[in-house]
Coordinates of C-alpha atoms in Angstrom, one line a residue:
S1 CA -160.8 50.8 -9.0
D2 CA -159.9 51.7 -12.5
L3 CA -158.3 48.3 -13.1
Q4 CA -161.4 46.5 -12.1
K5 CA -163.6 48.8 -14.3
K6 CA -161.3 48.1 -17.3
E7 CA -161.4 44.4 -16.6
E8 CA -165.2 44.5 -16.5
R9 CA -165.3 46.3 -19.8
G10 CA -162.9 43.8 -21.3
E11 CA -160.2 46.4 -22.0
L12 CA -157.5 44.1 -20.5
L13 CA -158.1 41.4 -23.1
Q14 CA -156.5 43.5 -25.9
P15 CA -153.1 43.8 -24.3
L16 CA -153.2 40.2 -23.3
A17 CA -154.1 39.1 -26.8
F18 CA -151.3 41.3 -28.2
V19 CA -148.7 39.7 -25.8
L20 CA -149.9 36.2 -26.8
L21 CA -149.6 37.1 -30.4
V22 CA -146.0 38.4 -29.9
L23 CA -145.2 35.2 -28.0
C24 CA -146.6 33.1 -30.8
S25 CA -144.4 35.1 -33.3
V26 CA -141.3 34.5 -31.2
L27 CA -142.0 30.8 -30.9
L28 CA -142.6 30.5 -34.6
Y29 CA -139.3 32.3 -35.3
F30 CA -137.3 29.8 -33.2
R31 CA -139.2 26.9 -34.6
V32 CA -138.6 27.9 -38.3
S33 CA -135.0 28.9 -37.6
L34 CA -134.0 25.7 -35.7
M35 CA -135.8 23.0 -37.6
D36 CA -134.5 20.9 -40.4
P37 CA -135.6 22.7 -43.6
G38 CA -135.4 19.4 -45.6
F39 CA -131.8 18.5 -45.7
V40 CA -131.0 15.7 -48.2
K41 CA -129.8 12.7 -46.3
P42 CA -127.2 10.1 -47.5
E43 CA -128.7 7.1 -49.2
G44 CA -130.1 4.7 -46.7
A45 CA -129.7 7.1 -43.8
E46 CA -133.4 7.2 -43.1
A47 CA -136.0 4.5 -43.5
G48 CA -138.5 7.0 -44.8
E49 CA -136.2 8.6 -47.3
H50 CA -137.1 6.3 -50.3
E51 CA -140.8 6.8 -49.5
A52 CA -140.4 10.6 -49.5
Q53 CA -138.5 10.4 -52.9
S54 CA -141.3 8.3 -54.4
M55 CA -144.0 10.8 -53.2
A56 CA -141.9 13.6 -54.7
L57 CA -141.7 11.8 -58.0
L58 CA -145.5 11.5 -58.2
Q59 CA -145.6 15.3 -58.3
V60 CA -142.9 15.6 -61.1
P61 CA -144.4 16.2 -64.5
S62 CA -143.8 13.3 -67.0
G63 CA -142.0 15.7 -69.3
I64 CA -139.0 16.2 -67.0
Q65 CA -139.0 12.8 -65.1
D66 CA -136.5 11.5 -67.6
I67 CA -133.8 14.0 -66.7
P68 CA -131.1 12.1 -64.8
T69 CA -130.6 12.7 -61.1
R70 CA -127.4 14.8 -60.6
R71 CA -124.9 14.4 -57.8
C72 CA -124.0 17.5 -55.8
G73 CA -120.5 18.6 -56.5
Y74 CA -120.1 19.8 -52.8
C75 CA -121.6 17.2 -50.5
L76 CA -121.6 14.4 -53.2
L77 CA -125.2 13.4 -52.5
K78 CA -127.8 12.6 -55.1
Q79 CA -129.9 15.7 -55.5
P80 CA -133.7 15.2 -55.8
M81 CA -135.3 17.4 -58.3
R82 CA -135.9 21.0 -57.0
A83 CA -133.1 20.5 -54.4
R84 CA -130.1 22.9 -54.2
H85 CA -126.9 23.0 -52.2
C86 CA -126.7 25.9 -49.7
H87 CA -123.2 27.1 -49.3
L88 CA -124.1 28.7 -45.9
C89 CA -125.7 25.7 -44.4
Q90 CA -123.3 23.3 -46.2
H91 CA -126.2 21.0 -47.1
C92 CA -128.5 20.2 -50.0
V93 CA -132.1 21.3 -49.2
R94 CA -135.2 19.7 -50.7
R95 CA -137.5 22.1 -52.6
Y96 CA -135.0 24.9 -51.8
D97 CA -136.5 28.3 -51.7
H98 CA -133.9 30.6 -50.3
H99 CA -131.5 31.0 -47.3
C100 CA -132.9 33.6 -44.9
P101 CA -130.3 35.7 -43.2
W102 CA -132.8 36.7 -40.5
L103 CA -133.5 33.1 -39.6
E104 CA -129.9 31.9 -40.2
N105 CA -131.5 28.9 -41.8
C106 CA -132.7 27.7 -45.2
V107 CA -136.4 27.8 -46.2
G108 CA -137.1 24.5 -47.8
E109 CA -139.6 21.7 -48.1
R110 CA -140.2 21.1 -44.4
N111 CA -140.3 24.6 -42.9
H112 CA -141.6 26.7 -45.8
P113 CA -145.3 26.4 -44.7
L114 CA -144.3 27.4 -41.2
F115 CA -142.3 30.3 -42.6
I116 CA -145.5 31.6 -44.3
I117 CA -147.4 31.3 -41.1
Y118 CA -144.6 33.1 -39.2
L119 CA -144.7 36.0 -41.7
S120 CA -148.5 36.3 -41.4
V121 CA -148.3 36.4 -37.6
Q122 CA -145.5 38.9 -37.7
L123 CA -147.4 41.1 -40.0
L124 CA -150.4 41.1 -37.6
V125 CA -148.1 42.0 -34.7
L126 CA -146.6 44.9 -36.7
L127 CA -150.0 46.2 -37.9
W128 CA -151.4 46.1 -34.3
G129 CA -148.3 47.8 -32.9
G130 CA -148.5 50.5 -35.7
Q131 CA -152.2 51.1 -34.8
V132 CA -151.3 51.5 -31.1
A133 CA -148.4 53.9 -31.9
W134 CA -150.6 55.9 -34.2
S135 CA -153.4 56.2 -31.6
G136 CA -150.9 57.8 -29.2
L137 CA -149.8 60.5 -31.6
N138 CA -151.7 63.8 -31.4
F139 CA -149.9 66.0 -33.9
E140 CA -149.0 69.6 -33.0
Q141 CA -146.7 72.0 -34.8
S142 CA -144.4 72.8 -31.9
W143 CA -140.9 71.9 -30.8
D144 CA -142.1 70.7 -27.3
W145 CA -144.5 68.3 -28.9
L146 CA -141.8 66.8 -31.1
K147 CA -139.3 66.6 -28.2
H148 CA -141.8 64.6 -26.1
N149 CA -143.1 62.4 -28.9
A150 CA -139.9 61.8 -31.0
L151 CA -139.5 58.3 -29.7
L152 CA -143.1 57.3 -30.5
L153 CA -142.9 58.9 -33.9
I154 CA -139.7 57.1 -34.8
S155 CA -141.2 53.8 -33.5
F156 CA -144.3 54.4 -35.8
L157 CA -142.1 55.1 -38.8
L158 CA -140.0 52.0 -38.1
I159 CA -143.1 49.8 -37.8
V160 CA -144.5 51.2 -41.1
T161 CA -141.2 50.3 -42.8
L162 CA -141.0 46.8 -41.4
S163 CA -144.7 46.2 -42.1
T164 CA -144.2 47.2 -45.8
V165 CA -141.2 44.8 -46.1
V166 CA -143.0 41.9 -44.4
L167 CA -146.2 42.5 -46.5
L168 CA -144.2 42.5 -49.8
L169 CA -142.4 39.4 -48.7
L170 CA -145.6 37.6 -47.7
V171 CA -147.4 38.6 -50.9
S172 CA -144.5 37.5 -53.2
H173 CA -144.2 34.1 -51.4
L174 CA -148.0 33.5 -51.7
Y175 CA -147.8 34.3 -55.4
L176 CA -145.0 31.9 -55.9
I177 CA -146.8 29.2 -53.9
S178 CA -150.0 29.7 -55.9
C179 CA -147.8 29.0 -59.1
N180 CA -146.0 26.0 -57.4
T181 CA -142.6 27.5 -57.9
T182 CA -139.9 28.7 -55.5
S183 CA -137.9 31.9 -55.2
W184 CA -134.8 30.1 -56.5
E185 CA -136.6 28.6 -59.5
F186 CA -138.3 32.0 -60.3
L187 CA -135.0 33.9 -60.2
S188 CA -132.7 31.3 -61.7
H189 CA -135.1 29.7 -64.2
H190 CA -132.6 30.0 -67.1
R191 CA -129.8 28.3 -65.1
I192 CA -131.7 25.2 -63.8
S193 CA -131.1 22.1 -65.9
Y194 CA -134.7 20.8 -65.7
L195 CA -136.3 24.3 -66.4
R196 CA -134.1 26.2 -68.9
H197 CA -135.3 24.2 -71.9
L198 CA -138.9 25.1 -71.1
G199 CA -138.6 28.8 -71.5
M200 CA -140.9 30.6 -69.1
E201 CA -143.2 27.6 -68.8
N202 CA -143.6 26.2 -65.2
P203 CA -144.0 22.3 -65.4
F204 CA -145.0 22.1 -61.7
D205 CA -148.1 24.4 -61.9
Q206 CA -151.2 22.3 -61.4
G207 CA -153.7 25.0 -60.8
L208 CA -154.2 27.4 -57.9
V209 CA -156.3 25.1 -55.6
L210 CA -154.1 22.0 -56.0
N211 CA -150.9 24.1 -55.6
L212 CA -152.1 25.6 -52.3
W213 CA -153.5 22.2 -51.1
R214 CA -150.2 20.4 -51.8
F215 CA -148.1 23.1 -50.2
F216 CA -150.1 23.6 -47.0
C217 CA -151.5 20.1 -46.6

């Protein structure tokens, strides 16, 4: 049969791989949206909290280590450096990057690497879906063609738009990661107490390789 011939030629592996990629994207979405992004815990709430703070201090440049730790005016917890209070989550988040409305969760110290992986997988899904949609379009200048292919054409244009948005978001995040800065620090540099006196200098930048290593590893 045709199905057996396609199986012998390996043509059934492509839709299976696409479905698995979509499933991986969905699982990553729920993982990133439901996990703790790095909420600051009350003092003594966790045994490993002091160890995490010590490790974080090792990565703080000596020039800004002397800046006193501030207490959050909302949740009244001591804020580690690079942490910020999120008014939507009602928590302070370590190495706060931004609050993502699509995830309904903050992107912070713990889930930021997974967020980058999720964006990468999502971009692959969109590009693959766009290629499939494009392959089904045989353009003809007629009303009948447009009437029968309108849904496919709209789907292709929507995929192109979403792919562009995801690509720009992924590239911008990879650039910030390579500089060891966050979206919040990049956009609010002049309002952050430990950065505003440095001008445009980034005290956390330790070089491309080390920045990427410390972020992903």
